[in-house]
Amino acid sequence: MLGHNRYRFQARWTLEAPPDQVYSVLERAEEYPRWWPQVRGVVMGGADGGRGRIRSVLPFELRVTAWVMRRDPAARVLEIVLSGDIEGWARWTVRPCGDGAVALFAQEVEARRRLLRLLAIPGRPFFVVNHTLMMRAGQRGLRAALRRGLDEG
């Protein structure tokens, strides 16, 4: 069982685009704010890391630093290590699915921000819904970006 401050998230995004095109967009984190409204800002600190600001529905912003742990275009896997308001890891795995692709998201993090830790028990259901809404918006944004041809950046 996870502790009160630990979270495990998964999402499955079905997309009408070739897997390599989806991977190409997902590997460019600095462009996430263009298509994912809840990713408020990304500042790269080199090719393998940077800082980000994230805010979904709840009235607080998470600040994180991320480093690439694995970038494998052949396998279409991206994995990062996170620190800051949350610590842990996140992974995208992109696979063919019919005429398009499926992007599988997995994340395990621990809340480090004091407010999140204090509200861990009563706030957990709200934090989970907040994350779910963020992921849904991300999927909509990525679908729109792929239709616009954002992968050509």
PDB file of C-alpha atoms in Angstrom, residues 51-150:
ATOM      1  CA  ARG A  51      12.163  23.137 -14.556  1.00  0.00           C
ATOM      2  CA  GLY A  52       8.409  23.185 -14.935  1.00  0.00           C
ATOM      3  CA  ARG A  53       5.309  24.772 -13.453  1.00  0.00           C
ATOM      4  CA  ILE A  54       2.055  22.796 -13.413  1.00  0.00           C
ATOM      5  CA  ARG A  55      -1.428  23.816 -12.324  1.00  0.00           C
ATOM      6  CA  SER A  56      -4.702  22.018 -12.917  1.00  0.00           C
ATOM      7  CA  VAL A  57      -8.082  22.883 -11.344  1.00  0.00           C
ATOM      8  CA  LEU A  58      -7.069  23.221  -7.692  1.00  0.00           C
ATOM      9  CA  PRO A  59      -5.695  26.655  -6.720  1.00  0.00           C
ATOM     10  CA  PHE A  60      -2.028  25.791  -6.373  1.00  0.00           C
ATOM     11  CA  GLU A  61       0.910  25.415  -8.706  1.00  0.00           C
ATOM     12  CA  LEU A  62       3.466  22.620  -8.531  1.00  0.00           C
ATOM     13  CA  ARG A  63       7.087  23.422  -9.304  1.00  0.00           C
ATOM     14  CA  VAL A  64       9.260  20.551 -10.410  1.00  0.00           C
ATOM     15  CA  THR A  65      12.690  19.858 -11.777  1.00  0.00           C
ATOM     16  CA  ALA A  66      12.922  16.966 -14.223  1.00  0.00           C
ATOM     17  CA  TRP A  67      15.877  15.014 -15.591  1.00  0.00           C
ATOM     18  CA  VAL A  68      15.741  12.514 -18.411  1.00  0.00           C
ATOM     19  CA  MET A  69      16.484   9.062 -17.085  1.00  0.00           C
ATOM     20  CA  ARG A  70      15.726   7.243 -20.346  1.00  0.00           C
ATOM     21  CA  ARG A  71      15.162   8.516 -23.875  1.00  0.00           C
ATOM     22  CA  ASP A  72      14.766   5.623 -26.296  1.00  0.00           C
ATOM     23  CA  PRO A  73      13.311   6.633 -29.684  1.00  0.00           C
ATOM     24  CA  ALA A  74      13.560   3.074 -31.053  1.00  0.00           C
ATOM     25  CA  ALA A  75      11.415   1.710 -28.205  1.00  0.00           C
ATOM     26  CA  ARG A  76       9.484   5.020 -27.992  1.00  0.00           C
ATOM     27  CA  VAL A  77      10.045   5.294 -24.237  1.00  0.00           C
ATOM     28  CA  LEU A  78      10.656   8.516 -22.301  1.00  0.00           C
ATOM     29  CA  GLU A  79      11.321   8.394 -18.576  1.00  0.00           C
ATOM     30  CA  ILE A  80      12.111  11.259 -16.215  1.00  0.00           C
ATOM     31  CA  VAL A  81      13.045  11.702 -12.577  1.00  0.00           C
ATOM     32  CA  LEU A  82      11.177  14.480 -10.746  1.00  0.00           C
ATOM     33  CA  SER A  83      12.108  16.575  -7.726  1.00  0.00           C
ATOM     34  CA  GLY A  84      10.645  19.663  -6.102  1.00  0.00           C
ATOM     35  CA  ASP A  85       7.033  19.838  -4.911  1.00  0.00           C
ATOM     36  CA  ILE A  86       6.718  16.206  -5.969  1.00  0.00           C
ATOM     37  CA  GLU A  87       9.492  13.614  -6.182  1.00  0.00           C
ATOM     38  CA  GLY A  88       9.528  10.396  -8.138  1.00  0.00           C
ATOM     39  CA  TRP A  89       9.386   9.416 -11.781  1.00  0.00           C
ATOM     40  CA  ALA A  90       7.138   9.529 -14.849  1.00  0.00           C
ATOM     41  CA  ARG A  91       7.231   7.514 -18.064  1.00  0.00           C
ATOM     42  CA  TRP A  92       5.669   7.704 -21.514  1.00  0.00           C
ATOM     43  CA  THR A  93       5.584   4.558 -23.654  1.00  0.00           C
ATOM     44  CA  VAL A  94       4.214   4.982 -27.188  1.00  0.00           C
ATOM     45  CA  ARG A  95       3.011   1.944 -29.135  1.00  0.00           C
ATOM     46  CA  PRO A  96       1.219   1.292 -32.413  1.00  0.00           C
ATOM     47  CA  CYS A  97      -2.543   0.869 -32.055  1.00  0.00           C
ATOM     48  CA  GLY A  98      -4.581   0.190 -35.183  1.00  0.00           C
ATOM     49  CA  ASP A  99      -3.946   3.044 -37.624  1.00  0.00           C
ATOM     50  CA  GLY A 100      -2.614   5.284 -34.847  1.00  0.00           C
ATOM     51  CA  ALA A 101      -0.862   5.049 -31.531  1.00  0.00           C
ATOM     52  CA  VAL A 102      -1.448   4.652 -27.846  1.00  0.00           C
ATOM     53  CA  ALA A 103       0.578   6.706 -25.366  1.00  0.00           C
ATOM     54  CA  LEU A 104       0.812   4.994 -21.991  1.00  0.00           C
ATOM     55  CA  PHE A 105       1.619   7.246 -19.043  1.00  0.00           C
ATOM     56  CA  ALA A 106       2.824   5.918 -15.699  1.00  0.00           C
ATOM     57  CA  GLN A 107       3.923   7.966 -12.710  1.00  0.00           C
ATOM     58  CA  GLU A 108       4.879   7.337  -9.094  1.00  0.00           C
ATOM     59  CA  VAL A 109       5.507  10.374  -6.933  1.00  0.00           C
ATOM     60  CA  GLU A 110       5.617  11.498  -3.337  1.00  0.00           C
ATOM     61  CA  ALA A 111       4.256  14.894  -2.333  1.00  0.00           C
ATOM     62  CA  ARG A 112       7.047  17.009  -0.826  1.00  0.00           C
ATOM     63  CA  ARG A 113       5.304  20.370  -0.663  1.00  0.00           C
ATOM     64  CA  ARG A 114       4.202  21.102   2.905  1.00  0.00           C
ATOM     65  CA  LEU A 115       0.599  21.996   2.005  1.00  0.00           C
ATOM     66  CA  LEU A 116       0.108  18.763   0.058  1.00  0.00           C
ATOM     67  CA  ARG A 117       1.538  16.731   2.926  1.00  0.00           C
ATOM     68  CA  LEU A 118      -0.677  18.446   5.512  1.00  0.00           C
ATOM     69  CA  LEU A 119      -3.780  17.831   3.397  1.00  0.00           C
ATOM     70  CA  ALA A 120      -2.769  14.290   2.399  1.00  0.00           C
ATOM     71  CA  ILE A 121      -5.692  12.431   3.947  1.00  0.00           C
ATOM     72  CA  PRO A 122      -8.641  14.798   3.397  1.00  0.00           C
ATOM     73  CA  GLY A 123      -7.253  16.144   0.119  1.00  0.00           C
ATOM     74  CA  ARG A 124      -6.258  12.894  -1.581  1.00  0.00           C
ATOM     75  CA  PRO A 125      -9.516  12.384  -3.534  1.00  0.00           C
ATOM     76  CA  PHE A 126      -9.320  15.971  -4.777  1.00  0.00           C
ATOM     77  CA  PHE A 127      -5.646  15.607  -5.745  1.00  0.00           C
ATOM     78  CA  VAL A 128      -6.451  12.448  -7.713  1.00  0.00           C
ATOM     79  CA  VAL A 129      -9.360  14.108  -9.549  1.00  0.00           C
ATOM     80  CA  ASN A 130      -7.151  17.146 -10.185  1.00  0.00           C
ATOM     81  CA  HIS A 131      -4.569  14.894 -11.848  1.00  0.00           C
ATOM     82  CA  THR A 132      -7.236  13.062 -13.865  1.00  0.00           C
ATOM     83  CA  LEU A 133      -8.605  16.353 -15.211  1.00  0.00           C
ATOM     84  CA  MET A 134      -5.097  17.488 -16.097  1.00  0.00           C
ATOM     85  CA  MET A 135      -4.442  14.283 -18.019  1.00  0.00           C
ATOM     86  CA  ARG A 136      -7.742  14.542 -19.917  1.00  0.00           C
ATOM     87  CA  ALA A 137      -6.888  18.088 -20.961  1.00  0.00           C
ATOM     88  CA  GLY A 138      -3.430  16.924 -22.012  1.00  0.00           C
ATOM     89  CA  GLN A 139      -4.909  14.229 -24.209  1.00  0.00           C
ATOM     90  CA  ARG A 140      -7.261  16.720 -25.874  1.00  0.00           C
ATOM     91  CA  GLY A 141      -4.378  19.144 -26.370  1.00  0.00           C
ATOM     92  CA  LEU A 142      -2.086  16.523 -27.846  1.00  0.00           C
ATOM     93  CA  ARG A 143      -4.790  15.342 -30.240  1.00  0.00           C
ATOM     94  CA  ALA A 144      -5.286  18.914 -31.439  1.00  0.00           C
ATOM     95  CA  ALA A 145      -1.527  19.488 -31.710  1.00  0.00           C
ATOM     96  CA  LEU A 146      -1.081  16.353 -33.798  1.00  0.00           C
ATOM     97  CA  ARG A 147      -3.887  17.482 -36.121  1.00  0.00           C
ATOM     98  CA  ARG A 148      -2.132  20.858 -36.507  1.00  0.00           C
ATOM     99  CA  GLY A 149       1.192  19.163 -37.268  1.00  0.00           C
ATOM    100  CA  LEU A 150       3.053  20.314 -34.139  1.00  0.00           C
TER     101      LEU A 150
END
